[in-house]
Amino acid sequence: MTNSVLLSIDGPIATITLNDPAKHNRLDPAGLKLLREAVEKADADSAVRVTVITGAGDKTFCSGYDLGSIPAGERKDEGGDNTFEVVMDRIEAMRMPTLCALNGGVYGGATDLALACDFRLGVKGMRFFMPAARFGLHYYPSGLRRYTQKVSPSFAKRAFLLSEDFHDTELLAVGYLDWLVERAEFKDKVAEKAARLAGLAPLSMSGMKRAIEQFAQAAPDMPSIRQTQRACANSEDLKEGLTALGERRTPTFKGR
């Protein structure tokens, strides 16, 4: 059986690859556990100065979280070490810079995985969408924060409230991507950026990374946000949205 997440370390550069292209590198609970383990191992290696996160294949970086795991995950795994939110937060907290190499489309929770990294390099032709409102899911707070903080409130509203699809050049224009390159240039550009990050002073980089993130933090009403998130997780609308998604029909939301 092929591991759905691979880790390779080459001197100062660690590369984590989401390795299930037949399923568009979708993450299920087992894959999340493997991703967290890879992150922990890379972060614990004092020789590593940059971590690259990418996907296998040339179509999709990652299609997000396995939707069939959402109902059980919201109830049973809340507070565990391998919930989607916890793993994304752990990626964001890595001590050294991280580069998300988006080899293709990015969808659902994977859009936040990319934002949990410090830099995002995309390939021309890629697409993006965040479908949470299409089936009634209230996204977790730290993901909403990253969208708002690392791109803009306007982009967060377009992605979450309108559930807009975005194409490659739009993602570059709004600031979701730092770089956008032709596929033929992609691997070389990833290697170039990773090598540059690996060659800079690690103490100053790790310190400034933390400082920049702290300066950008806001102080939202977390108890209120969590309460709304729980209400949505147990709502009839979410059940209807997920059922409609599986039945390939338009959901009928009732606001309860």
mmCIF file of C-alpha atoms in Angstrom:
data_model
loop_
_atom_site.group_PDB
_atom_site.id
_atom_site.type_symbol
_atom_site.label_atom_id
_atom_site.label_comp_id
_atom_site.label_asym_id
_atom_site.label_seq_id
_atom_site.Cartn_x
_atom_site.Cartn_y
_atom_site.Cartn_z
ATOM 1 C CA MET A 1 0.000 0.000 0.000
ATOM 2 C CA THR A 2 1.409 3.399 -1.012
ATOM 3 C CA ASN A 3 1.655 6.035 1.711
ATOM 4 C CA SER A 4 -0.639 8.964 1.018
ATOM 5 C CA VAL A 5 1.932 11.370 2.486
ATOM 6 C CA LEU A 6 5.662 11.190 1.783
ATOM 7 C CA LEU A 7 8.556 12.974 3.488
ATOM 8 C CA SER A 8 12.028 13.381 2.025
ATOM 9 C CA ILE A 9 14.863 15.385 3.537
ATOM 10 C CA ASP A 10 17.778 16.516 1.395
ATOM 11 C CA GLY A 11 20.183 18.497 3.547
ATOM 12 C CA PRO A 12 18.440 21.720 4.615
ATOM 13 C CA ILE A 13 15.328 21.125 2.465
ATOM 14 C CA ALA A 14 12.441 18.917 3.582
ATOM 15 C CA THR A 15 9.730 18.038 1.061
ATOM 16 C CA ILE A 16 6.317 16.741 2.097
ATOM 17 C CA THR A 17 4.294 15.307 -0.799
ATOM 18 C CA LEU A 18 0.573 14.556 -0.698
ATOM 19 C CA ASN A 19 0.676 11.293 -2.606
ATOM 20 C CA ASP A 20 -2.772 10.116 -3.664
ATOM 21 C CA PRO A 21 -3.283 11.605 -7.152
ATOM 22 C CA ALA A 22 -6.049 9.120 -8.027
ATOM 23 C CA LYS A 23 -8.152 10.850 -5.343
ATOM 24 C CA HIS A 24 -6.769 14.318 -6.139
ATOM 25 C CA ASN A 25 -4.527 14.053 -3.054
ATOM 26 C CA ARG A 26 -7.572 14.345 -0.800
ATOM 27 C CA LEU A 27 -6.864 14.133 2.932
ATOM 28 C CA ASP A 28 -8.801 11.703 5.120
ATOM 29 C CA PRO A 29 -8.218 11.195 8.878
ATOM 30 C CA ALA A 30 -5.411 8.695 8.218
ATOM 31 C CA GLY A 31 -3.775 11.078 5.759
ATOM 32 C CA LEU A 32 -4.020 13.941 8.235
ATOM 33 C CA LYS A 33 -2.222 11.820 10.827
ATOM 34 C CA LEU A 34 0.539 11.061 8.334
ATOM 35 C CA LEU A 35 0.781 14.737 7.404
ATOM 36 C CA ARG A 36 1.143 15.772 11.019
ATOM 37 C CA GLU A 37 3.819 13.119 11.591
ATOM 38 C CA ALA A 38 5.762 14.353 8.556
ATOM 39 C CA VAL A 39 5.507 17.947 9.774
ATOM 40 C CA GLU A 40 6.704 16.986 13.256
ATOM 41 C CA LYS A 41 9.642 15.030 11.860
ATOM 42 C CA ALA A 42 10.736 17.831 9.536
ATOM 43 C CA ASP A 43 10.359 20.438 12.265
ATOM 44 C CA ALA A 44 12.384 18.376 14.738
ATOM 45 C CA ASP A 45 15.331 18.060 12.346
ATOM 46 C CA SER A 46 17.660 20.904 13.260
ATOM 47 C CA ALA A 47 19.346 20.705 9.852
ATOM 48 C CA VAL A 48 16.109 21.557 8.026
ATOM 49 C CA ARG A 49 15.846 25.234 7.085
ATOM 50 C CA VAL A 50 12.846 25.143 4.756
ATOM 51 C CA THR A 51 9.934 22.759 4.208
ATOM 52 C CA VAL A 52 8.209 22.425 0.841
ATOM 53 C CA ILE A 53 4.674 21.015 0.761
ATOM 54 C CA THR A 54 3.423 19.838 -2.635
ATOM 55 C CA GLY A 55 1.196 17.268 -4.311
ATOM 56 C CA ALA A 56 1.758 14.293 -6.582
ATOM 57 C CA GLY A 57 0.633 14.461 -10.200
ATOM 58 C CA ASP A 58 0.046 17.444 -12.446
ATOM 59 C CA LYS A 59 -3.673 18.089 -12.011
ATOM 60 C CA THR A 60 -4.485 18.752 -8.349
ATOM 61 C CA PHE A 61 -2.437 19.915 -5.387
ATOM 62 C CA CYS A 62 -5.119 18.741 -2.981
ATOM 63 C CA SER A 63 -8.915 18.509 -3.066
ATOM 64 C CA GLY A 64 -9.209 19.158 0.660
ATOM 65 C CA TYR A 65 -10.686 17.052 3.417
ATOM 66 C CA ASP A 66 -12.728 13.897 2.848
ATOM 67 C CA LEU A 67 -16.294 15.205 3.189
ATOM 68 C CA GLY A 68 -17.517 11.850 4.417
ATOM 69 C CA SER A 69 -15.384 12.371 7.530
ATOM 70 C CA ILE A 70 -16.835 15.771 8.419
ATOM 71 C CA PRO A 71 -19.898 14.766 10.483
ATOM 72 C CA ALA A 72 -18.000 12.236 12.613
ATOM 73 C CA GLY A 73 -14.940 14.476 12.783
ATOM 74 C CA GLU A 74 -16.853 17.470 14.101
ATOM 75 C CA ARG A 75 -18.290 15.444 16.965
ATOM 76 C CA LYS A 76 -15.804 12.738 17.853
ATOM 77 C CA ASP A 77 -12.386 14.211 17.088
ATOM 78 C CA GLU A 78 -12.855 17.770 18.311
ATOM 79 C CA GLY A 79 -9.837 18.725 20.387
ATOM 80 C CA GLY A 80 -7.715 15.810 19.168
ATOM 81 C CA ASP A 81 -4.221 16.103 17.760
ATOM 82 C CA ASN A 82 -5.169 15.263 14.183
ATOM 83 C CA THR A 83 -8.249 17.340 13.424
ATOM 84 C CA PHE A 84 -7.910 19.351 10.236
ATOM 85 C CA GLU A 85 -7.709 22.639 12.135
ATOM 86 C CA VAL A 86 -5.036 21.389 14.524
ATOM 87 C CA VAL A 87 -2.845 20.036 11.724
ATOM 88 C CA MET A 88 -3.134 23.266 9.703
ATOM 89 C CA ASP A 89 -2.232 25.292 12.794
ATOM 90 C CA ARG A 90 0.771 23.021 13.344
ATOM 91 C CA ILE A 91 1.983 23.685 9.806
ATOM 92 C CA GLU A 92 1.645 27.419 10.377
ATOM 93 C CA ALA A 93 3.659 27.102 13.597
ATOM 94 C CA MET A 94 6.662 25.383 11.988
ATOM 95 C CA ARG A 95 9.855 27.057 13.152
ATOM 96 C CA MET A 96 11.391 27.647 9.715
ATOM 97 C CA PRO A 97 9.866 29.024 6.485
ATOM 98 C CA THR A 98 7.451 26.865 4.515
ATOM 99 C CA LEU A 99 6.755 26.947 0.785
ATOM 100 C CA CYS A 100 3.556 25.508 -0.665
ATOM 101 C CA ALA A 101 4.256 24.332 -4.214
ATOM 102 C CA LEU A 102 0.797 24.221 -5.777
ATOM 103 C CA ASN A 103 1.241 21.782 -8.656
ATOM 104 C CA GLY A 104 -2.441 22.026 -9.635
ATOM 105 C CA GLY A 105 -5.917 22.916 -8.408
ATOM 106 C CA VAL A 106 -6.546 23.651 -4.742
ATOM 107 C CA TYR A 107 -9.955 23.062 -3.197
ATOM 108 C CA GLY A 108 -11.725 23.059 0.155
ATOM 109 C CA GLY A 109 -9.523 22.713 3.215
ATOM 110 C CA ALA A 110 -6.417 22.527 1.041
ATOM 111 C CA THR A 111 -6.855 26.231 0.321
ATOM 112 C CA ASP A 112 -6.108 26.794 4.001
ATOM 113 C CA LEU A 113 -3.246 24.302 3.985
ATOM 114 C CA ALA A 114 -1.600 26.569 1.414
ATOM 115 C CA LEU A 115 -2.274 29.629 3.567
ATOM 116 C CA ALA A 116 -0.756 27.886 6.590
ATOM 117 C CA CYS A 117 2.532 27.989 4.664
ATOM 118 C CA ASP A 118 4.602 31.168 4.468
ATOM 119 C CA PHE A 119 4.797 31.273 0.662
ATOM 120 C CA ARG A 120 2.678 29.950 -2.201
ATOM 121 C CA LEU A 121 3.969 29.214 -5.704
ATOM 122 C CA GLY A 122 1.325 28.208 -8.229
ATOM 123 C CA VAL A 123 1.281 26.701 -11.698
ATOM 124 C CA LYS A 124 -0.584 28.275 -14.592
ATOM 125 C CA GLY A 125 -3.948 26.678 -15.255
ATOM 126 C CA MET A 126 -4.681 25.967 -11.585
ATOM 127 C CA ARG A 127 -8.104 26.641 -10.071
ATOM 128 C CA PHE A 128 -9.403 27.329 -6.572
ATOM 129 C CA PHE A 129 -12.686 27.081 -4.727
ATOM 130 C CA MET A 130 -13.865 26.911 -1.127
ATOM 131 C CA PRO A 131 -17.261 25.125 -1.016
ATOM 132 C CA ALA A 132 -18.117 25.443 2.703
ATOM 133 C CA ALA A 133 -21.250 27.571 2.171
ATOM 134 C CA ARG A 134 -22.399 25.276 -0.638
ATOM 135 C CA PHE A 135 -23.219 22.565 1.900
ATOM 136 C CA GLY A 136 -23.631 24.512 5.151
ATOM 137 C CA LEU A 137 -20.266 24.116 6.871
ATOM 138 C CA HIS A 138 -19.012 26.862 9.194
ATOM 139 C CA TYR A 139 -15.264 26.913 8.675
ATOM 140 C CA TYR A 140 -12.984 26.724 11.715
ATOM 141 C CA PRO A 141 -11.726 30.027 13.192
ATOM 142 C CA SER A 142 -8.002 29.777 12.493
ATOM 143 C CA GLY A 143 -8.701 29.120 8.812
ATOM 144 C CA LEU A 144 -10.928 32.194 8.622
ATOM 145 C CA ARG A 145 -8.173 34.164 10.338
ATOM 146 C CA ARG A 146 -5.556 33.047 7.822
ATOM 147 C CA TYR A 147 -7.747 34.025 4.873
ATOM 148 C CA THR A 148 -8.407 37.440 6.395
ATOM 149 C CA GLN A 149 -4.906 38.047 7.686
ATOM 150 C CA LYS A 150 -2.790 36.635 4.874
ATOM 151 C CA VAL A 151 -4.901 37.781 1.920
ATOM 152 C CA SER A 152 -7.751 40.177 2.783
ATOM 153 C CA PRO A 153 -11.238 40.387 4.312
ATOM 154 C CA SER A 154 -12.617 40.985 0.813
ATOM 155 C CA PHE A 155 -11.057 37.795 -0.535
ATOM 156 C CA ALA A 156 -12.256 35.837 2.503
ATOM 157 C CA LYS A 157 -15.821 36.999 1.893
ATOM 158 C CA ARG A 158 -15.687 36.207 -1.808
ATOM 159 C CA ALA A 159 -14.292 32.749 -1.105
ATOM 160 C CA PHE A 160 -16.500 31.824 1.864
ATOM 161 C CA LEU A 161 -19.711 33.829 1.483
ATOM 162 C CA LEU A 162 -20.009 33.816 -2.316
ATOM 163 C CA SER A 163 -18.138 30.519 -2.734
ATOM 164 C CA GLU A 164 -16.528 31.932 -5.883
ATOM 165 C CA ASP A 165 -14.243 29.970 -8.147
ATOM 166 C CA PHE A 166 -10.892 31.656 -8.796
ATOM 167 C CA HIS A 167 -8.449 31.048 -11.629
ATOM 168 C CA ASP A 168 -4.666 31.311 -11.643
ATOM 169 C CA THR A 169 -4.204 34.984 -12.561
ATOM 170 C CA GLU A 170 -6.964 36.069 -10.153
ATOM 171 C CA LEU A 171 -5.206 34.253 -7.316
ATOM 172 C CA LEU A 172 -2.006 36.106 -8.106
ATOM 173 C CA ALA A 173 -3.815 39.451 -8.377
ATOM 174 C CA VAL A 174 -5.569 39.168 -5.000
ATOM 175 C CA GLY A 175 -2.363 38.062 -3.261
ATOM 176 C CA TYR A 176 -3.247 34.439 -2.553
ATOM 177 C CA LEU A 177 -0.267 33.381 -4.686
ATOM 178 C CA ASP A 178 3.184 34.901 -4.356
ATOM 179 C CA TRP A 179 4.328 33.545 -7.728
ATOM 180 C CA LEU A 180 2.657 31.973 -10.760
ATOM 181 C CA VAL A 181 4.752 30.107 -13.336
ATOM 182 C CA GLU A 182 4.361 27.935 -16.412
ATOM 183 C CA ARG A 183 4.297 24.206 -15.712
ATOM 184 C CA ALA A 184 7.565 23.730 -17.578
ATOM 185 C CA GLU A 185 9.235 26.124 -15.119
ATOM 186 C CA PHE A 186 7.489 24.864 -11.988
ATOM 187 C CA LYS A 187 9.995 22.374 -10.558
ATOM 188 C CA ASP A 188 12.982 24.632 -11.213
ATOM 189 C CA LYS A 189 11.241 27.622 -9.617
ATOM 190 C CA VAL A 190 10.304 25.585 -6.530
ATOM 191 C CA ALA A 191 13.916 24.409 -6.233
ATOM 192 C CA GLU A 192 15.182 27.980 -6.684
ATOM 193 C CA LYS A 193 12.947 29.447 -3.970
ATOM 194 C CA ALA A 194 13.653 26.565 -1.572
ATOM 195 C CA ALA A 195 17.413 26.905 -2.069
ATOM 196 C CA ARG A 196 17.243 30.642 -1.438
ATOM 197 C CA LEU A 197 15.309 30.156 1.799
ATOM 198 C CA ALA A 198 17.685 27.391 2.875
ATOM 199 C CA GLY A 199 20.680 29.664 2.351
ATOM 200 C CA LEU A 200 19.568 32.578 4.524
ATOM 201 C CA ALA A 201 20.301 33.042 8.240
ATOM 202 C CA PRO A 202 18.021 30.616 10.149
ATOM 203 C CA LEU A 203 17.937 32.396 13.503
ATOM 204 C CA SER A 204 16.869 35.720 12.048
ATOM 205 C CA MET A 205 14.366 34.086 9.679
ATOM 206 C CA SER A 206 12.643 32.037 12.369
ATOM 207 C CA GLY A 207 12.532 35.036 14.725
ATOM 208 C CA MET A 208 11.179 37.436 12.106
ATOM 209 C CA LYS A 209 8.624 34.855 10.950
ATOM 210 C CA ARG A 210 7.189 34.710 14.471
ATOM 211 C CA ALA A 211 7.302 38.497 14.878
ATOM 212 C CA ILE A 212 5.502 39.182 11.583
ATOM 213 C CA GLU A 213 2.750 36.719 12.476
ATOM 214 C CA GLN A 214 2.316 38.218 15.939
ATOM 215 C CA PHE A 215 2.049 41.749 14.554
ATOM 216 C CA ALA A 216 -0.655 40.545 12.159
ATOM 217 C CA GLN A 217 -2.798 38.849 14.811
ATOM 218 C CA ALA A 218 -6.235 40.176 15.687
ATOM 219 C CA ALA A 219 -8.323 39.556 18.812
ATOM 220 C CA PRO A 220 -11.709 38.187 17.686
ATOM 221 C CA ASP A 221 -14.564 36.987 19.911
ATOM 222 C CA MET A 222 -13.522 33.352 19.866
ATOM 223 C CA PRO A 223 -16.255 31.959 22.171
ATOM 224 C CA SER A 224 -18.938 33.421 19.901
ATOM 225 C CA ILE A 225 -17.270 32.065 16.757
ATOM 226 C CA ARG A 226 -16.872 28.605 18.309
ATOM 227 C CA GLN A 227 -20.542 28.607 19.384
ATOM 228 C CA THR A 228 -21.673 29.384 15.826
ATOM 229 C CA GLN A 229 -19.309 26.755 14.453
ATOM 230 C CA ARG A 230 -20.789 24.100 16.774
ATOM 231 C CA ALA A 231 -24.330 25.129 15.872
ATOM 232 C CA CYS A 232 -23.555 24.721 12.171
ATOM 233 C CA ALA A 233 -21.821 21.394 12.771
ATOM 234 C CA ASN A 234 -25.034 20.010 14.290
ATOM 235 C CA SER A 235 -27.463 21.753 11.953
ATOM 236 C CA GLU A 236 -30.044 20.263 9.614
ATOM 237 C CA ASP A 237 -28.547 22.449 6.900
ATOM 238 C CA LEU A 238 -25.165 20.701 7.066
ATOM 239 C CA LYS A 239 -26.831 17.280 6.926
ATOM 240 C CA GLU A 240 -28.899 18.420 3.944
ATOM 241 C CA GLY A 241 -25.881 19.973 2.229
ATOM 242 C CA LEU A 242 -23.765 16.821 2.542
ATOM 243 C CA THR A 243 -26.654 14.596 1.468
ATOM 244 C CA ALA A 244 -27.352 16.785 -1.564
ATOM 245 C CA LEU A 245 -23.672 16.768 -2.455
ATOM 246 C CA GLY A 246 -23.650 12.967 -2.466
ATOM 247 C CA GLU A 247 -26.863 12.859 -4.495
ATOM 248 C CA ARG A 248 -25.577 15.491 -6.941
ATOM 249 C CA ARG A 249 -28.525 17.827 -6.459
ATOM 250 C CA THR A 250 -29.056 21.401 -5.291
ATOM 251 C CA PRO A 251 -29.501 21.518 -1.500
ATOM 252 C CA THR A 252 -32.574 23.055 0.113
ATOM 253 C CA PHE A 253 -31.422 25.005 3.146
ATOM 254 C CA LYS A 254 -33.859 25.933 5.933
ATOM 255 C CA GLY A 255 -31.604 27.960 8.191
ATOM 256 C CA ARG A 256 -31.741 25.513 11.072
#
